[in-house]
Amino acid sequence: MEIKYYKCGGETFELNLKPLPFKCKRCKEKEALVEIPSQGIKVCPDCFNQFFENRLKNTIEKYKMFRKAKKIGVFVSGGKDSAALLFGLKKIFPDLSLKAIYLNLGIKYYSELAEETVKTLCQDIDVPLYVYNLPQEEGYCIDEFVHTMFKNKICSVCGVIKRYLFSKIAKKLEIDVIATGHHLDDTVSTMLTLFFQGDFEGIVKLGPVLPPIYLGQATKVKPLYHTPEKEIFYYVALNKIPIERCGCPHGEITPSKKNKKILEIFEQENRQFKYQLLSVFVKKLIPLLKTHPDYRFSLPEVKNCIKCGEITTSADEVCSRCKRVSLLEKIPDKTLEVTPEEFKKFIQTQPRESWVVFDLREKEDFEKGAFEGALWIDPKIVDSSSRKLAKLFKAYRDKTLFFYCYTGRLSYLLTLKLRKIGIKAFNIGSPEKLIS
């Protein structure tokens, strides 16, 4: 059985599960099925699970993550990391007071699907779920930031919004510890990125436990701090944990993701490389940085944001979230998708030469029947770089472009990419009504 998982930014994980012609190297009884990548030994599913869960438990106990916790909130995204964390915590600590929290960020063709996956997971393992729907609660969604100066830094904006909501929701639900799915690869690649950027203060803050900076704020912990990303995927696959297998349409190739690829190359030569690098940072570099005369640890002065009332450390008393959301208030029209009826109404009132409609279905389906006047383009074009897309659509920069596919998902992704390079593009939702 071959299992694939597509990450944001295009990275793919694959696992081919088939019995190996020898016994498990740990129990020496059952057939080996999968390798523990960080150890280089092939084991049976039970021994893999035991190894994974023991490391998770040891990490929690080593850093005393839940020592004083009365209620623990696990923020789940529908992806493999947070799903594995929630599943593992429930299995290892069945009496722990856990609450899963899902942030529906209004990302079209993604957030709703991920929410359904999270609901299935929580029902399967009997963990209560709290859903916060950003569009319903606050009237905006992450997609709309493609209209702002952050159009090429959506992940950055999303991070600001999520961190804001982490604290806000934790306070509302009286959660004293927030657990996130950050793993070994996340930590090491971020440390490497900050090192190259000279952000040594940022490196100091990348520990497994982030204490509150003001009274009433929840402690943030990373139980997967010592767990490699690939082994998380294997754990999810072996235990058939429900996850959303399609990546977020805003997935970006960030410096940290590029450094992950560099780390993978070194790991091929030395399977312990990531652990060794983490050890150098945690045991050598960070203690050294803390002894530097310029290093002064002090809790930042906190104030209430003059716009939303939440806690902020900003000198102008406007939190980072409010600064970004205020940009949306200046955008009169945030439309990214239209209905078939809206599309037809538009083309009836606009000159024919001012608009173009594109069909992203397979060519054989396009030839069987398409919207009159539509131009066919290869669906694979969606994977093109921004530079290539700008070149391909250069001739259409002064026109309004419409796209449709089978479900709307692929054409919406292309719409987002084109918006980020300044092309006026719209997706046509419910495309079956257009070509029926």
XYZ file of C-alpha atoms in Angstrom:
436
model
C 0.000 0.000 0.000
C 1.479 3.347 -1.089
C 0.504 6.465 0.866
C 1.223 10.034 -0.251
C 0.904 13.324 1.596
C 1.197 16.726 -0.084
C 2.515 19.600 2.018
C 2.171 23.334 1.570
C 4.845 24.531 -0.816
C 4.728 21.372 -2.926
C 6.731 18.928 -0.761
C 5.528 15.326 -0.911
C 5.901 12.488 1.610
C 5.569 8.904 0.427
C 5.392 5.632 2.326
C 5.131 2.205 0.735
C 3.779 -0.212 3.325
C 4.557 -3.816 2.482
C 5.882 -6.648 4.674
C 9.670 -6.995 4.639
C 11.359 -10.427 4.379
C 12.635 -10.417 7.978
C 11.496 -9.966 11.563
C 11.171 -6.733 13.515
C 14.573 -5.655 14.888
C 13.066 -4.716 18.267
C 10.604 -7.465 19.245
C 12.097 -10.072 16.843
C 8.662 -11.694 16.590
C 6.445 -9.873 14.096
C 7.172 -9.055 10.467
C 9.011 -5.785 9.918
C 6.964 -3.265 7.948
C 8.528 0.172 8.319
C 11.861 1.800 9.120
C 12.466 4.244 11.956
C 14.400 6.775 9.837
C 16.297 8.387 12.721
C 17.454 4.980 14.012
C 17.966 3.077 10.774
C 16.152 -0.025 11.993
C 13.148 -1.764 10.465
C 10.342 -2.639 12.834
C 6.751 -3.843 13.062
C 3.887 -1.323 13.451
C 3.494 -2.001 17.188
C 7.161 -1.364 17.914
C 7.151 1.775 15.781
C 4.170 3.128 17.713
C 5.797 2.243 21.027
C 9.021 4.021 20.019
C 7.144 7.116 18.781
C 4.912 7.369 21.849
C 7.751 6.781 24.316
C 9.718 9.646 22.793
C 6.644 11.896 22.926
C 6.042 10.995 26.578
C 9.718 11.440 27.503
C 9.818 14.890 25.884
C 6.744 16.012 27.830
C 8.161 14.690 31.105
C 11.704 15.989 30.489
C 10.525 19.575 30.025
C 7.648 19.263 32.551
C 5.216 20.541 29.937
C 2.004 19.530 31.685
C 3.165 19.642 35.300
C 0.711 22.327 36.453
C -1.762 22.103 33.591
C -5.446 21.792 34.400
C -6.705 22.161 30.855
C -4.630 21.632 27.700
C -5.591 23.038 24.332
C -4.257 21.369 21.189
C -4.537 23.541 18.105
C -5.279 21.248 15.174
C -5.096 22.236 11.516
C -6.169 19.046 9.773
C -2.538 18.355 8.854
C -0.388 15.431 9.927
C 1.607 17.092 12.729
C -1.214 18.350 14.947
C -3.294 15.232 14.192
C -0.461 12.932 15.306
C 0.055 15.050 18.422
C -3.601 14.950 19.467
C -3.888 11.220 18.731
C -0.687 10.459 20.655
C -1.601 12.593 23.676
C -5.011 10.965 23.989
C -3.460 7.502 23.794
C -0.578 8.153 26.217
C -2.496 10.323 28.701
C -6.145 9.160 28.499
C -7.093 11.049 31.680
C -5.611 14.366 30.560
C -8.091 17.233 30.133
C -7.651 17.831 26.407
C -9.549 20.189 24.125
C -8.928 20.333 20.384
C -9.200 23.779 18.805
C -9.611 24.395 15.089
C -9.254 27.805 13.460
C -11.333 28.029 10.285
C -9.484 30.821 8.486
C -11.894 30.991 5.562
C -9.385 29.676 3.016
C -11.614 28.603 0.153
C -11.472 24.965 -0.955
C -9.300 24.159 2.067
C -10.560 25.363 5.474
C -13.955 23.628 5.260
C -12.367 20.352 4.125
C -9.798 20.514 6.914
C -12.539 21.238 9.451
C -14.445 18.100 8.451
C -11.237 16.067 8.801
C -10.620 17.493 12.273
C -14.196 16.699 13.323
C -13.736 13.092 12.197
C -10.484 12.770 14.147
C -11.978 14.207 17.337
C -15.024 11.952 17.096
C -12.809 8.901 16.544
C -10.701 9.506 19.656
C -13.397 11.162 21.796
C -11.795 14.592 22.289
C -14.034 17.692 22.559
C -13.566 20.169 19.707
C -13.921 23.949 19.653
C -14.180 25.585 16.216
C -13.483 29.282 15.701
C -14.743 30.466 12.312
C -12.804 33.604 11.389
C -15.139 34.880 8.606
C -18.212 34.425 10.810
C -16.641 35.839 13.975
C -14.608 38.707 12.538
C -15.853 39.262 8.987
C -12.691 38.611 7.005
C -10.618 35.674 5.767
C -6.960 34.977 5.033
C -7.535 34.876 1.253
C -8.382 38.581 1.223
C -4.811 39.540 2.073
C -3.855 38.871 -1.576
C -5.264 42.369 -2.157
C -2.754 43.937 0.260
C 0.976 44.600 0.513
C 1.239 41.149 2.139
C 0.081 39.311 -0.998
C 3.439 37.524 -1.251
C 3.707 36.960 2.501
C 0.379 35.327 3.274
C 2.010 32.750 5.577
C 3.471 35.581 7.653
C 0.074 37.287 8.024
C -1.563 33.958 8.806
C 0.993 33.353 11.566
C 0.232 36.729 13.153
C -3.527 36.074 13.039
C -3.170 32.571 14.471
C -0.897 33.608 17.343
C -3.376 36.354 18.204
C -6.239 33.861 18.220
C -4.232 31.288 20.203
C -4.037 33.667 23.159
C -7.562 35.033 22.749
C -9.207 31.606 22.566
C -7.051 30.109 25.323
C -8.190 32.900 27.645
C -11.837 32.409 26.667
C -11.695 28.635 27.218
C -9.580 28.964 30.402
C -6.776 26.897 28.892
C -3.456 27.171 30.703
C -1.249 25.204 28.277
C -1.306 25.372 24.468
C 0.277 22.411 22.650
C 1.288 22.803 18.996
C 2.596 20.357 16.401
C 6.015 21.965 15.842
C 8.550 19.176 15.324
C 12.317 18.646 15.099
C 12.563 19.706 11.443
C 10.601 22.918 12.105
C 12.843 23.840 15.015
C 16.204 23.095 13.406
C 15.361 24.741 10.067
C 14.076 27.862 11.843
C 17.158 28.003 14.053
C 19.352 27.759 10.968
C 17.383 30.516 9.218
C 17.615 32.841 12.227
C 21.333 32.103 12.525
C 21.922 33.127 8.897
C 19.853 36.271 9.503
C 21.801 37.127 12.652
C 18.641 37.020 14.776
C 20.235 35.509 17.880
C 17.502 36.791 20.181
C 15.022 34.806 18.083
C 17.128 31.648 18.468
C 17.032 31.963 22.265
C 13.212 31.877 22.140
C 13.022 28.598 20.175
C 12.863 26.270 23.139
C 10.332 23.466 23.737
C 8.466 25.557 26.330
C 7.522 29.219 25.881
C 6.485 30.717 29.245
C 3.756 33.389 29.369
C 4.918 36.995 29.027
C 2.009 38.385 31.024
C -0.311 37.208 33.777
C -3.093 35.020 32.440
C -1.408 34.054 29.170
C -1.185 30.323 28.452
C 2.159 28.520 28.348
C 3.015 27.234 24.855
C 4.659 23.819 24.502
C 6.008 21.674 21.658
C 5.695 17.980 22.592
C 7.064 16.917 19.163
C 10.250 18.948 19.725
C 12.483 15.862 19.329
C 10.376 14.076 16.702
C 11.433 14.113 13.011
C 8.764 15.112 10.511
C 9.035 11.927 8.472
C 8.340 9.761 11.514
C 5.216 11.813 12.228
C 3.965 10.973 8.744
C 4.719 7.286 9.309
C 2.825 7.353 12.626
C -0.197 8.923 10.929
C -0.108 6.367 8.116
C 0.305 3.321 10.364
C -2.547 4.382 12.648
C -4.801 5.588 9.823
C -5.245 8.947 11.532
C -7.622 11.203 9.540
C -5.748 14.101 7.904
C -6.434 16.567 5.095
C -4.108 15.392 2.331
C -4.104 18.535 0.189
C -1.899 21.459 1.125
C -3.019 25.013 1.782
C -3.258 27.006 -1.497
C -1.150 29.754 0.078
C 1.791 27.423 0.742
C 4.982 29.387 0.177
C 8.623 28.421 -0.228
C 10.049 30.231 2.799
C 13.738 30.399 3.857
C 13.008 27.778 6.534
C 11.564 25.402 3.932
C 14.638 25.890 1.752
C 16.857 25.114 4.722
C 14.843 21.946 5.356
C 15.953 20.709 1.938
C 19.570 21.463 2.833
C 19.165 19.528 6.079
C 17.744 16.564 4.164
C 20.927 16.398 2.089
C 23.124 16.286 5.209
C 20.807 13.737 6.811
C 21.372 11.337 3.922
C 25.006 11.130 5.020
C 24.313 11.219 8.757
C 20.875 10.214 10.047
C 21.587 11.929 13.387
C 22.512 15.270 11.795
C 19.354 17.155 12.855
C 19.680 15.945 16.433
C 23.338 16.940 16.508
C 22.541 20.388 15.142
C 19.745 20.872 17.686
C 22.125 19.829 20.455
C 24.735 22.385 19.328
C 22.131 25.154 19.344
C 20.484 24.202 22.643
C 23.516 23.095 24.679
C 26.245 25.314 23.232
C 25.033 28.354 21.277
C 22.011 29.443 23.336
C 23.853 29.273 26.717
C 26.717 31.209 25.101
C 24.336 33.873 23.788
C 22.790 34.285 27.225
C 26.196 35.097 28.732
C 26.896 37.847 26.186
C 26.938 41.329 27.795
C 24.452 42.625 25.209
C 21.899 39.944 26.116
C 19.310 41.113 28.593
C 16.247 38.988 29.219
C 13.301 40.940 30.508
C 9.576 40.599 30.083
C 8.322 43.166 27.571
C 5.962 45.886 28.719
C 2.421 44.920 27.780
C -0.564 47.140 27.073
C -4.089 46.727 25.785
C -4.501 47.269 22.054
C -6.499 50.469 21.536
C -8.457 48.802 18.707
C -9.347 45.298 19.898
C -8.510 45.410 23.605
C -6.245 42.352 23.532
C -2.755 42.397 25.050
C 0.063 43.781 22.878
C 3.740 44.659 23.307
C 3.616 47.217 20.486
C 4.864 50.693 21.437
C 2.039 52.422 19.539
C -0.559 50.316 21.394
C -1.931 48.760 18.193
C -1.344 45.004 17.961
C 0.172 43.355 14.882
C -3.110 41.672 14.043
C -5.071 44.945 14.006
C -2.431 46.651 11.868
C -2.826 43.975 9.220
C -6.602 43.701 9.385
C -6.890 47.483 8.983
C -5.384 47.096 5.504
C -8.467 45.137 4.420
C -10.708 48.055 5.342
C -9.092 50.058 2.540
C -9.997 47.470 -0.131
C -13.473 48.233 -1.578
C -13.828 44.987 -3.539
C -12.242 41.793 -2.211
C -13.984 39.434 -4.659
C -11.921 36.450 -5.793
C -14.691 34.098 -6.900
C -17.931 34.696 -8.804
C -20.947 32.507 -9.445
C -21.808 31.427 -13.003
C -24.715 33.894 -12.879
C -22.437 36.771 -11.849
C -19.971 35.840 -14.570
C -22.663 35.825 -17.266
C -24.020 39.142 -16.049
C -20.517 40.632 -16.238
C -19.798 39.514 -19.801
C -23.169 40.815 -20.980
C -22.262 44.330 -19.870
C -18.577 44.443 -20.841
C -16.898 44.624 -24.282
C -15.882 41.185 -25.575
C -12.244 42.214 -25.974
C -11.983 43.217 -22.295
C -12.299 39.730 -20.807
C -11.063 36.160 -21.352
C -12.269 32.880 -19.867
C -9.977 29.864 -19.451
C -10.808 26.168 -19.042
C -8.452 24.182 -16.763
C -9.972 20.752 -17.299
C -8.290 17.931 -19.190
C -8.122 18.665 -22.908
C -10.337 15.747 -23.928
C -13.113 17.053 -21.659
C -12.634 20.574 -22.984
C -13.037 19.283 -26.544
C -16.246 17.452 -25.622
C -17.847 20.664 -24.448
C -16.804 23.964 -22.890
C -18.125 27.448 -22.300
C -18.416 29.239 -25.627
C -15.250 31.189 -26.388
C -13.240 29.629 -23.551
C -9.540 28.995 -24.101
C -7.985 25.750 -22.907
C -4.847 25.784 -20.765
C -2.989 22.807 -19.343
C -3.973 22.222 -15.669
C -0.281 21.626 -14.910
C 0.294 25.347 -15.410
C -0.868 25.810 -11.815
C 2.470 24.421 -10.604
C 4.430 27.092 -12.495
C 6.543 29.717 -10.745
C 5.333 33.303 -10.435
C 7.908 34.377 -13.002
C 6.675 31.852 -15.554
C 3.022 32.740 -14.926
C 3.802 36.434 -15.412
C 5.389 35.606 -18.759
C 2.563 33.308 -19.881
C -0.169 35.837 -19.053
C 1.706 38.962 -20.097
C -0.583 39.480 -23.102
C -3.664 39.482 -20.828
C -2.546 42.016 -18.203
C -5.039 44.655 -19.366
C -7.975 42.224 -19.369
C -10.230 40.619 -16.772
C -9.530 36.885 -16.595
C -11.916 34.145 -15.490
C -10.995 30.527 -14.760
C -12.940 27.329 -14.173
C -12.101 23.643 -13.718
C -14.022 20.593 -12.472
C -14.671 21.599 -8.864
C -13.311 25.134 -8.659
C -10.374 24.151 -6.470
C -7.583 24.138 -9.071
C -8.793 27.266 -10.843
C -9.063 29.058 -7.489
C -5.439 28.232 -6.754
C -4.411 29.725 -10.103
C -6.562 32.782 -9.392
C -4.695 33.369 -6.129
C -1.318 32.996 -7.816
C -2.222 35.468 -10.554
C -3.597 37.987 -8.060
C -0.248 37.896 -6.279
C 1.506 39.052 -9.469
C -0.986 41.815 -10.166
C -3.290 40.161 -12.712
C -7.035 40.746 -12.344
C -8.264 37.166 -12.135
C -11.467 35.585 -10.841
C -12.458 32.005 -10.198
C -15.864 30.739 -11.331
C -17.461 28.681 -8.572
C -19.904 25.804 -9.196
C -18.461 25.388 -12.728
C -20.817 22.510 -13.535
C -23.592 25.101 -13.923
C -21.507 26.964 -16.480
C -20.821 24.094 -18.863
C -23.939 21.972 -18.375
